[in-house]
XYZ file of C-alpha atoms in Angstrom:
704
model
C 0.000 0.000 0.000
C 1.185 3.502 -0.797
C 2.330 5.656 2.126
C 2.229 9.137 0.612
C -0.400 11.801 1.172
C -2.696 12.072 -1.853
C -4.753 15.228 -2.434
C -8.170 14.328 -3.821
C -11.888 15.068 -3.420
C -14.805 13.749 -1.377
C -16.970 11.015 -2.965
C -20.274 12.521 -1.888
C -22.043 15.793 -2.782
C -21.448 18.267 -5.604
C -19.201 20.503 -3.517
C -16.507 17.889 -4.165
C -14.604 19.141 -1.118
C -10.841 18.821 -1.188
C -9.311 16.292 1.200
C -6.070 14.415 1.755
C -5.858 10.625 2.010
C -3.030 8.839 3.816
C -2.872 5.023 3.943
C -1.901 3.629 7.359
C 0.187 0.487 8.000
C -2.853 -1.349 9.368
C -4.666 -1.029 6.054
C -6.985 1.801 7.041
C -6.981 5.189 5.330
C -6.823 8.514 7.147
C -8.858 11.444 5.844
C -7.443 14.872 6.666
C -8.096 18.504 5.829
C -6.904 20.088 2.621
C -6.968 23.791 3.345
C -5.745 24.888 -0.098
C -8.917 23.932 -1.980
C -11.119 27.045 -2.280
C -14.517 25.337 -2.155
C -14.242 23.990 1.403
C -10.948 25.475 2.636
C -10.300 22.422 4.770
C -13.789 22.010 6.234
C -15.375 18.564 5.955
C -18.775 17.313 7.062
C -19.228 14.023 8.900
C -19.778 12.147 5.648
C -16.521 13.418 4.218
C -14.539 12.721 7.393
C -15.760 9.109 7.481
C -15.668 8.468 3.726
C -12.749 6.046 4.006
C -14.813 3.686 6.194
C -16.521 2.361 3.058
C -13.144 1.177 1.762
C -13.039 -1.531 4.448
C -13.351 -5.137 3.211
C -16.175 -5.898 5.617
C -18.244 -3.049 4.212
C -17.750 -3.201 0.465
C -18.118 -5.968 -2.095
C -14.954 -7.931 -2.864
C -16.115 -10.624 -5.293
C -18.519 -10.911 -8.228
C -21.832 -12.507 -7.289
C -24.151 -14.573 -9.477
C -27.564 -15.987 -8.702
C -27.539 -19.771 -8.462
C -30.337 -22.180 -9.315
C -31.753 -21.802 -5.813
C -32.036 -18.049 -6.216
C -29.122 -17.147 -3.927
C -26.315 -14.756 -4.839
C -23.027 -16.659 -4.571
C -19.398 -15.718 -5.312
C -18.163 -16.336 -8.838
C -15.142 -15.656 -11.014
C -14.953 -12.518 -13.103
C -15.054 -14.502 -16.322
C -18.229 -16.297 -15.280
C -19.893 -13.075 -14.154
C -18.955 -11.124 -17.294
C -19.964 -14.029 -19.530
C -23.376 -14.139 -17.856
C -23.917 -10.414 -18.344
C -22.876 -10.496 -21.991
C -25.130 -13.496 -22.574
C -28.085 -11.917 -20.779
C -27.867 -8.572 -22.588
C -27.052 -10.217 -25.911
C -29.946 -12.658 -25.681
C -32.428 -9.867 -24.987
C -31.088 -7.789 -27.861
C -31.288 -10.745 -30.264
C -34.802 -11.773 -29.243
C -36.464 -8.405 -28.644
C -34.305 -5.766 -30.321
C -31.737 -3.304 -28.941
C -34.280 -1.075 -27.197
C -35.322 -4.010 -25.015
C -31.972 -3.526 -23.245
C -31.827 -0.630 -20.774
C -28.903 1.170 -19.153
C -29.249 3.200 -15.961
C -26.359 5.251 -14.599
C -25.576 7.437 -11.625
C -24.531 10.962 -10.737
C -21.618 9.562 -8.763
C -19.825 8.196 -11.826
C -16.748 10.101 -12.956
C -16.853 11.952 -16.267
C -14.811 9.171 -17.839
C -17.222 6.473 -16.690
C -20.355 8.461 -17.564
C -18.940 9.131 -21.029
C -18.007 5.487 -21.581
C -21.366 4.224 -20.315
C -23.216 6.431 -22.795
C -20.927 5.305 -25.597
C -21.374 1.653 -24.588
C -25.163 1.958 -24.662
C -25.256 3.558 -28.092
C -22.334 1.875 -29.873
C -22.210 -1.617 -28.361
C -25.825 -2.232 -27.375
C -27.387 0.102 -29.946
C -30.064 1.062 -27.426
C -31.761 4.408 -26.956
C -32.880 3.357 -23.469
C -30.310 5.054 -21.238
C -30.785 7.619 -18.505
C -29.443 8.256 -15.005
C -30.513 9.206 -11.513
C -29.383 12.801 -12.063
C -32.737 13.199 -13.792
C -34.134 13.177 -10.240
C -31.709 15.862 -9.066
C -31.463 19.064 -11.133
C -33.072 18.426 -14.507
C -35.766 21.093 -14.039
C -33.155 23.750 -13.338
C -31.193 22.539 -16.367
C -34.236 22.833 -18.622
C -35.107 26.295 -17.325
C -31.510 27.475 -17.652
C -31.326 26.344 -21.273
C -34.606 28.100 -22.074
C -33.494 31.358 -20.484
C -29.748 31.478 -21.003
C -29.093 28.939 -23.756
C -26.821 26.975 -21.409
C -27.066 24.927 -18.231
C -24.280 25.044 -15.694
C -25.266 24.672 -12.039
C -23.629 27.889 -10.845
C -22.561 30.436 -13.475
C -20.124 31.871 -10.949
C -17.810 30.402 -8.278
C -18.976 29.980 -4.694
C -16.472 32.625 -3.621
C -18.740 35.284 -5.185
C -21.580 34.596 -2.740
C -20.142 36.461 0.297
C -19.551 39.533 -1.879
C -23.151 39.805 -3.079
C -25.710 42.105 -1.507
C -28.513 39.569 -1.059
C -29.083 35.879 -1.700
C -32.514 34.253 -1.943
C -32.060 30.535 -1.233
C -35.060 28.534 -2.452
C -35.715 25.006 -1.217
C -32.230 24.199 0.046
C -31.153 23.047 3.486
C -27.452 23.289 2.743
C -26.552 23.365 6.441
C -27.369 19.639 6.328
C -26.881 18.718 2.669
C -23.640 20.688 2.035
C -22.409 21.849 5.452
C -19.024 23.243 4.336
C -20.821 25.661 1.989
C -22.623 27.379 4.853
C -19.539 29.495 5.567
C -20.098 31.412 2.309
C -23.530 32.474 3.534
C -22.237 33.283 7.018
C -19.609 35.509 5.404
C -22.315 37.092 3.242
C -24.077 38.316 6.368
C -20.839 39.317 8.060
C -20.114 41.495 5.015
C -23.467 43.257 5.356
C -25.411 41.193 2.844
C -28.733 39.552 3.605
C -29.988 35.979 3.297
C -33.592 35.019 2.544
C -34.417 31.317 2.922
C -37.580 29.852 1.416
C -38.549 26.475 2.867
C -41.732 24.958 4.374
C -39.596 23.954 7.362
C -37.515 26.081 9.715
C -34.361 24.144 8.965
C -30.868 24.717 10.297
C -30.290 26.779 7.176
C -33.441 28.837 7.709
C -32.278 29.614 11.229
C -29.284 31.422 9.710
C -31.466 33.662 7.548
C -32.379 37.318 7.934
C -35.815 36.373 6.630
C -37.441 32.940 6.434
C -40.496 32.385 4.243
C -42.392 29.122 4.824
C -44.666 28.581 1.814
C -46.988 25.655 1.401
C -45.135 22.880 -0.490
C -45.640 23.128 -4.230
C -46.355 26.886 -4.296
C -42.869 28.217 -5.073
C -44.017 29.184 -8.572
C -46.761 31.434 -7.249
C -44.333 32.934 -4.734
C -41.806 33.896 -7.406
C -44.544 35.379 -9.566
C -45.864 37.394 -6.626
C -42.403 38.836 -6.008
C -42.051 39.773 -9.677
C -45.495 41.413 -9.556
C -44.295 43.612 -6.694
C -41.042 44.428 -8.513
C -43.136 45.730 -11.401
C -45.714 47.518 -9.234
C -43.047 49.240 -7.157
C -41.085 50.444 -10.196
C -38.021 48.293 -9.480
C -37.608 46.822 -12.991
C -34.197 47.550 -14.548
C -35.676 48.869 -17.787
C -32.344 49.512 -19.501
C -31.083 46.019 -18.782
C -34.352 44.452 -19.933
C -34.189 46.471 -23.151
C -30.517 45.797 -23.906
C -29.969 42.209 -22.734
C -33.284 40.305 -22.798
C -36.201 39.278 -25.005
C -39.810 38.327 -24.255
C -40.412 40.718 -21.373
C -43.921 41.833 -22.242
C -45.458 38.359 -22.102
C -43.636 37.510 -18.870
C -44.702 40.846 -17.392
C -48.350 40.198 -18.228
C -48.204 36.737 -16.641
C -46.667 38.097 -13.442
C -49.219 40.897 -13.117
C -51.976 38.286 -12.822
C -50.410 37.208 -9.499
C -51.207 40.088 -7.159
C -49.848 39.909 -3.603
C -53.071 39.014 -1.787
C -53.750 36.210 -4.262
C -50.234 34.858 -3.741
C -50.649 35.089 0.030
C -53.750 32.880 -0.169
C -51.933 30.297 -2.300
C -48.626 30.189 -0.452
C -49.420 31.223 3.117
C -46.625 33.833 2.925
C -47.917 37.202 4.091
C -47.937 40.299 1.894
C -45.581 42.191 4.268
C -43.085 39.326 3.965
C -43.376 39.453 0.183
C -42.703 43.188 0.183
C -39.761 42.825 2.555
C -38.241 40.158 0.314
C -38.484 42.449 -2.702
C -36.877 45.308 -0.756
C -33.993 43.114 0.441
C -33.418 41.733 -3.037
C -33.667 44.977 -5.015
C -31.929 47.573 -2.840
C -28.321 46.261 -3.061
C -26.295 46.670 -6.238
C -25.951 42.887 -6.542
C -28.133 39.908 -5.639
C -28.546 36.202 -6.391
C -31.244 33.548 -6.460
C -30.102 29.987 -5.775
C -32.513 27.053 -6.102
C -32.232 23.434 -5.061
C -34.507 20.424 -5.013
C -37.422 22.181 -3.280
C -38.720 24.110 -6.310
C -37.189 21.737 -8.849
C -38.635 18.346 -7.812
C -42.141 19.298 -8.868
C -44.337 18.486 -11.834
C -43.981 22.183 -12.725
C -40.328 22.480 -11.708
C -39.116 23.926 -15.008
C -41.699 26.716 -14.880
C -40.954 27.318 -11.209
C -37.238 27.794 -11.814
C -38.127 29.884 -14.853
C -40.131 32.232 -12.645
C -37.135 32.757 -10.354
C -34.947 33.402 -13.398
C -37.499 35.960 -14.613
C -37.145 37.744 -11.265
C -33.374 37.924 -11.786
C -33.730 39.176 -15.348
C -36.323 41.830 -14.552
C -34.081 43.304 -11.856
C -30.939 43.155 -14.015
C -29.271 40.541 -11.843
C -28.193 37.894 -14.363
C -24.909 38.163 -16.241
C -23.554 40.841 -13.940
C -20.770 40.614 -11.347
C -21.771 39.076 -7.994
C -25.318 38.521 -9.269
C -27.382 35.941 -11.072
C -29.354 32.736 -10.915
C -27.736 29.442 -9.918
C -28.715 25.853 -9.159
C -27.149 24.006 -6.222
C -26.462 20.671 -7.908
C -26.770 17.776 -5.468
C -24.879 14.644 -6.561
C -21.114 14.445 -6.660
C -20.906 14.477 -10.462
C -24.482 15.351 -11.255
C -23.214 18.179 -13.459
C -20.647 16.205 -15.457
C -22.852 13.127 -15.535
C -25.420 14.881 -17.673
C -22.892 16.678 -19.872
C -21.271 13.643 -21.435
C -23.864 11.131 -22.477
C -25.775 9.421 -19.651
C -28.920 11.417 -20.286
C -31.530 9.992 -22.651
C -31.357 12.900 -25.097
C -27.727 14.002 -24.934
C -24.330 13.282 -26.422
C -20.949 14.328 -24.975
C -20.302 18.042 -24.673
C -23.952 18.669 -23.822
C -24.871 18.092 -27.453
C -28.433 17.155 -28.361
C -28.900 13.639 -29.648
C -31.417 14.755 -32.286
C -29.052 17.380 -33.759
C -27.550 16.022 -37.024
C -24.365 18.096 -36.627
C -23.891 16.838 -33.072
C -24.412 13.242 -34.145
C -21.906 13.654 -36.970
C -19.252 15.158 -34.698
C -19.501 12.502 -31.989
C -19.828 9.653 -34.501
C -16.576 10.755 -36.124
C -14.788 10.663 -32.762
C -16.275 7.235 -32.077
C -15.516 5.928 -35.565
C -19.108 4.937 -36.352
C -21.785 5.908 -38.847
C -23.967 8.747 -37.476
C -27.035 6.886 -38.698
C -26.112 3.959 -36.441
C -26.616 6.039 -33.306
C -30.074 5.572 -31.769
C -32.330 8.528 -31.098
C -33.486 9.906 -27.734
C -34.918 7.395 -25.267
C -37.066 7.414 -22.160
C -36.357 9.600 -19.153
C -35.324 7.967 -15.861
C -38.713 7.258 -14.295
C -40.262 6.287 -17.628
C -37.370 3.906 -18.250
C -37.766 2.297 -14.829
C -41.538 2.077 -15.303
C -41.011 0.163 -18.563
C -38.839 -2.542 -16.972
C -40.177 -6.030 -17.446
C -42.396 -4.992 -20.363
C -40.719 -3.004 -23.156
C -37.314 -3.214 -21.462
C -36.435 -6.813 -20.596
C -32.812 -6.533 -19.392
C -30.997 -3.775 -17.518
C -27.374 -2.836 -16.864
C -27.281 -0.558 -13.824
C -24.280 1.348 -12.455
C -23.978 3.376 -9.249
C -27.660 3.844 -8.498
C -30.188 2.383 -6.063
C -33.679 3.070 -7.461
C -35.351 0.586 -5.089
C -34.870 3.306 -2.463
C -34.438 6.496 -4.503
C -37.119 6.312 -7.207
C -40.609 7.755 -6.712
C -43.405 5.224 -6.242
C -40.594 2.958 -5.112
C -42.660 -0.170 -4.364
C -43.893 -0.158 -7.952
C -40.369 0.335 -9.287
C -39.146 -2.543 -7.122
C -41.837 -4.733 -8.714
C -40.745 -3.639 -12.186
C -37.107 -4.483 -11.379
C -38.099 -7.892 -10.047
C -39.967 -8.593 -13.298
C -36.893 -8.180 -15.510
C -35.577 -11.119 -17.502
C -32.061 -10.092 -16.507
C -30.463 -7.488 -14.208
C -26.753 -6.731 -13.825
C -25.522 -4.213 -11.254
C -22.078 -2.652 -10.788
C -21.618 -1.138 -7.343
C -19.298 -0.715 -4.393
C -21.746 -2.237 -1.892
C -24.660 -4.663 -2.041
C -27.401 -2.063 -2.270
C -31.099 -2.919 -2.068
C -31.203 -2.873 -5.881
C -28.036 -4.952 -6.257
C -29.563 -7.575 -3.956
C -32.194 -8.212 -6.669
C -29.676 -8.674 -9.490
C -28.760 -11.781 -11.453
C -25.128 -10.644 -11.477
C -23.390 -8.128 -9.203
C -19.936 -6.783 -10.043
C -17.755 -5.215 -7.315
C -16.085 -2.090 -8.677
C -13.477 0.371 -7.518
C -14.474 3.478 -5.620
C -13.209 7.025 -5.460
C -9.984 6.467 -3.490
C -9.001 3.470 -5.629
C -9.186 5.094 -9.042
C -8.266 8.260 -10.914
C -10.874 10.269 -12.774
C -12.511 13.648 -13.144
C -15.697 15.101 -11.731
C -17.409 18.439 -12.308
C -18.681 20.188 -9.204
C -21.680 22.464 -8.790
C -19.681 25.483 -9.980
C -18.783 23.832 -13.298
C -15.243 23.322 -11.986
C -13.676 20.181 -13.469
C -11.576 18.385 -10.832
C -9.110 15.526 -10.719
C -9.707 12.773 -8.201
C -6.485 10.855 -7.683
C -5.986 7.195 -6.856
C -4.683 6.987 -3.284
C -4.833 3.250 -2.505
C -4.663 -0.022 -4.381
C -8.041 -1.765 -4.603
C -8.363 -5.215 -3.053
C -7.816 -8.298 -5.161
C -10.932 -9.169 -7.101
C -12.050 -5.579 -7.707
C -12.144 -4.015 -11.169
C -13.049 -0.554 -12.398
C -16.223 0.296 -14.297
C -14.035 1.109 -17.299
C -12.595 -2.411 -17.196
C -16.103 -3.847 -16.926
C -17.318 -1.933 -19.987
C -14.171 -2.874 -21.918
C -14.690 -6.580 -21.180
C -18.410 -6.485 -21.957
C -17.842 -4.614 -25.215
C -15.341 -7.253 -26.322
C -17.730 -10.076 -25.443
C -20.474 -8.339 -27.415
C -18.317 -7.978 -30.510
C -16.683 -4.541 -30.156
C -12.972 -5.083 -29.606
C -11.786 -1.463 -29.814
C -12.881 1.922 -28.547
C -13.286 1.152 -24.842
C -9.960 1.861 -23.129
C -9.481 1.101 -19.454
C -7.079 3.959 -18.696
C -9.089 6.965 -17.432
C -6.705 9.554 -18.897
C -7.011 7.917 -22.320
C -10.788 8.092 -21.986
C -10.576 11.750 -20.959
C -8.483 12.550 -24.031
C -11.265 11.113 -26.187
C -13.871 12.987 -24.154
C -11.973 16.213 -24.873
C -12.303 15.605 -28.609
C -15.958 14.580 -28.341
C -16.848 17.685 -26.310
C -14.888 20.124 -28.513
C -17.176 22.823 -29.842
C -20.094 21.718 -27.670
C -21.811 23.737 -24.977
C -19.783 21.919 -22.308
C -16.429 22.176 -24.061
C -13.638 20.390 -22.152
C -11.173 20.281 -25.045
C -8.742 22.694 -23.371
C -8.639 20.729 -20.116
C -5.963 18.112 -19.466
C -5.010 15.940 -16.517
C -1.795 17.962 -16.224
C -3.727 21.218 -15.886
C -6.093 19.716 -13.359
C -3.192 18.452 -11.286
C -1.555 21.883 -11.274
C -4.650 24.055 -10.759
C -7.627 24.024 -8.380
C -9.765 22.717 -11.201
C -10.705 24.347 -14.499
C -14.126 25.845 -15.205
C -15.852 24.871 -18.432
C -16.338 25.928 -21.135
C -12.619 25.687 -21.786
C -11.934 25.265 -25.497
C -8.557 24.087 -26.682
C -5.964 26.647 -27.645
C -4.773 26.643 -31.238
C -1.018 26.654 -31.759
C 0.856 28.221 -34.670
C 0.205 25.135 -36.795
C -3.523 25.289 -36.162
C -3.619 22.167 -33.992
C -6.488 22.608 -31.462
C -5.425 19.628 -29.357
C -1.975 20.822 -28.351
C -1.464 22.927 -25.243
C 0.269 26.285 -25.775
C 1.179 29.263 -23.656
C -2.123 30.747 -24.794
C -4.214 27.980 -23.228
C -7.778 29.044 -22.463
C -8.065 29.898 -18.750
C -11.520 28.399 -18.340
C -14.697 30.332 -17.596
C -15.427 30.855 -13.885
C -18.131 33.457 -14.639
C -20.616 33.026 -17.450
C -22.783 35.507 -19.338
C -20.917 38.719 -18.399
C -20.787 39.812 -22.041
C -23.602 37.838 -23.632
C -25.857 34.874 -22.988
C -25.454 31.580 -24.836
C -28.430 32.232 -27.125
C -28.156 32.936 -30.863
C -28.575 36.699 -30.368
C -26.829 36.853 -26.996
C -30.008 37.900 -25.168
C -31.559 36.093 -22.236
C -35.120 34.903 -22.715
C -37.995 35.645 -20.391
C -40.370 32.672 -20.366
C -43.963 33.546 -19.389
C -45.261 31.173 -16.716
C -48.321 31.032 -14.481
C -49.126 29.286 -11.221
C -50.782 25.899 -11.332
C -51.522 23.375 -8.637
C -49.364 20.381 -7.820
C -50.401 17.111 -9.443
C -52.033 15.820 -6.257
C -53.642 18.343 -3.922
C -54.878 17.284 -0.455
C -58.514 16.254 -0.135
C -60.790 14.738 2.507
C -59.181 11.294 2.165
C -55.577 12.526 2.047
C -55.660 15.904 3.828
C -51.949 16.496 4.564
C -48.986 17.342 2.343
C -45.818 15.242 2.438
C -42.455 16.696 1.509
C -39.165 14.782 1.529
C -35.480 15.565 1.884
C -32.171 14.671 3.485
C -30.439 14.730 6.867
C -26.832 15.668 7.488
C -25.492 12.226 8.432
C -26.870 10.284 5.452
C -26.528 10.666 1.690
C -28.998 9.911 -1.104
C -30.320 6.315 -0.827
C -27.908 5.666 2.056
C -26.338 2.680 0.304
C -22.887 3.728 1.502
C -23.500 6.017 4.481
C -25.788 3.493 6.200
C -22.729 1.232 6.438
C -20.726 3.754 8.527
C -21.194 3.332 12.288
C -20.587 6.982 13.178
C -23.166 8.179 10.652
C -25.726 5.597 11.740
C -25.295 6.672 15.346
C -26.132 10.231 14.333
C -29.062 9.279 12.067
C -30.146 5.693 12.800
C -33.399 5.595 10.882
C -36.359 7.333 9.271
C -38.813 9.597 11.050
C -41.960 11.607 10.400
C -41.648 15.272 11.278
C -44.984 16.883 12.162
C -46.294 19.986 13.881
C -47.594 19.747 17.484
C -51.139 20.679 16.393
C -51.172 17.913 13.797
C -49.716 15.460 16.324
C -52.392 16.399 18.852
C -55.190 15.780 16.343
C -53.640 12.418 15.544
C -53.035 11.575 19.191
C -49.329 10.910 18.587
C -46.516 11.603 21.042
C -42.813 12.015 20.374
C -41.349 8.705 19.169
C -44.695 7.002 18.553
C -44.856 5.000 15.325
C -46.887 6.891 12.737
C -48.132 5.562 9.414
C -48.030 7.911 6.432
C -50.329 6.707 3.663
C -50.560 7.934 0.079
C -52.326 6.598 -2.982
C -49.169 4.608 -3.746
C -48.452 2.937 -0.439
C -47.772 3.153 3.279
C -44.654 3.990 5.299
C -44.191 3.789 9.070
C -41.649 5.709 11.151
C -41.382 7.340 14.605
C -42.939 10.753 15.113
C -40.647 13.740 15.543
C -42.781 16.617 16.805
C -41.612 20.174 16.133
C -43.043 23.615 15.508
C -40.381 24.082 12.796
C -42.766 22.682 10.172
C -46.092 23.943 8.855
C -49.187 22.400 10.517
C -50.488 21.210 7.125
C -47.251 19.431 6.164
C -45.175 16.420 7.227
C -41.569 15.709 6.318
C -39.729 12.400 5.837
C -36.074 11.822 4.900
C -35.630 9.367 2.029
C -32.392 7.522 2.907
C -33.858 4.241 4.200
C -35.476 1.118 2.709
C -38.095 -1.047 4.352
C -41.264 0.116 6.038
C -39.855 3.624 6.539
C -39.105 4.111 2.834
C -40.352 7.626 2.063
C -40.351 7.050 -1.695
C -43.013 4.386 -1.317
C -45.290 7.407 -0.983
C -43.977 9.941 -3.489
C -45.740 10.868 -6.692
C -44.118 10.074 -10.073
C -46.068 12.860 -11.826
C -43.549 14.292 -14.309
C -42.654 17.807 -15.343
C -43.613 18.020 -19.035
C -40.229 19.477 -20.033
C -37.600 18.058 -17.669
C -39.408 14.777 -16.864
C -38.580 15.374 -13.206
C -40.877 13.508 -10.779
C -42.785 15.421 -8.112
C -40.861 14.228 -5.043
C -41.529 17.379 -3.040
C -45.303 17.390 -2.647
C -48.015 14.752 -2.503
C -51.224 14.189 -0.560
C -51.127 11.791 2.412
C -53.049 10.875 5.542
C -51.639 9.933 8.923
C -52.601 6.961 11.057
C -51.560 5.812 14.500
C -49.833 2.444 14.765
C -49.710 -0.046 17.602
C -46.226 0.139 19.115
């Protein structure tokens, strides 16, 4: 085992905090602070500090598993496991066609692995049926950003700009628990005289840091944004020169906002008119201001319109594309940004190119050495793909995702997965989804491999291999190389991540997410490089060779023009509409879901760390004292939450930090406390994002 200190990045959220890893003689790995990385400046949350615990042999998978004739997963050789996968996928393709084979990826895959997985699906399998769990994370913000700005990058500015702004409106984010090291930027904002407005149905740890907390009814963020824009117009706070010079479509958006007068918005949201007016004052009086959204407004069946309304507020007040101002999305998963840029998404090719664009298809096909006409068209989005399992899609290759816990209407999705003819899963641990597979492959994890990720700022980073993986473990790149060969494609699937990245550079060149000017050497020498970063052209006109004139990257977007054909941002007129499932007499309460600080996503890894389990041992139902009194529930009593899709049971956690008409459940656990048993798969018509954040439920007492 190596004994040197290796600078790298955390395997969890999209901050991608810098950390150092040092192998110890006893085989463990020490995680320590890395103060030189500007995103976290040495700070680590509990998940980051304990990340190395998942490297332990007793925690992670160390051998391929195959299902025997008795239905039990048993250890097998790599050749047997890979042969079974190739046979299973190949048989389905031969009998039912290429689109009967599905591929489902994850936002935790490196750029190299996400790129190769998309290429494998389209070149080797010939299937259009590929998507990834990032669809559940920030797809509504991506769709709204493309409509308005012509480009989607989580934050169009670095985190270091936040403390220098005059006001930040934080919509639907509890970053004190989901991204704790980022909270310092907001603390510094207030120390510098700026103000923080937090919008959340719950008084979270983040909301407690705010100068103003608005607690709207879940699913009404769209009306709230429109009400604020109405007041901006009525109070004469529109930046008319900016709107005239840098935007298009204002009149229609203005008319839509004026239909949402303050008293009407108060009735919809529960946020008082004085609070609405105070928010407008705090946002408009400083020279600079930002709106940052997260899953709250995005995980709705109208999430794209909701984010669009917040963007309209920024545009009307002249906040976008100006220093220390703008709209940004707080991407959640570790490589949620890069994962959607390079080919995991159903409708995209590397470089954020559209799969139905003939020029994009021609460019990528040339890099891949295939006929553009051989590439399949766009496929199903994530939930639609999962919903089609066992019917249209008969076999599935799944990497780095756990939809049995994380998908909406999870009991139904579990049934669909069980109905597959064949399921192969590549993962670090035996997740709830992997436990249902016909073949499970144990793969390397972040400390055992080199690769790049792209954090929420659009900063491309280099994760470095710090330890040697145990015997019997292979990388995802090796898996895809071996499967491609078994399925008849001998070339084009290298196992060296830097070789893959060099191909990714060429495939992304000229695209919206252009990485062609980024190299491993640059990433090793710098604190990451912000895309777009096109390649420099040397004296001979070679765009692939680094020169002294290398592009510096783009930390701040849109300062001169937006990424639209005419350089203008687009207002998109939107109007309030109800959530897909409003409360009624049978289901009178709203459920909203989210995360807690000690667990991450489906919990597949964090639930295997003793320190994290001690801090957050299981699910709970958070409810207001008045609601608890009506139910007759005391603190810790088991409470059943019932929706039209199923029933979950967890202990009551009674607090006045939540609205009386709303309950909250974290979604990290399987079993009877699985929150996503309840959630509604109603999809946003543009982003295809499910409505995780609001559905109608009823509460029942349960015998202890």
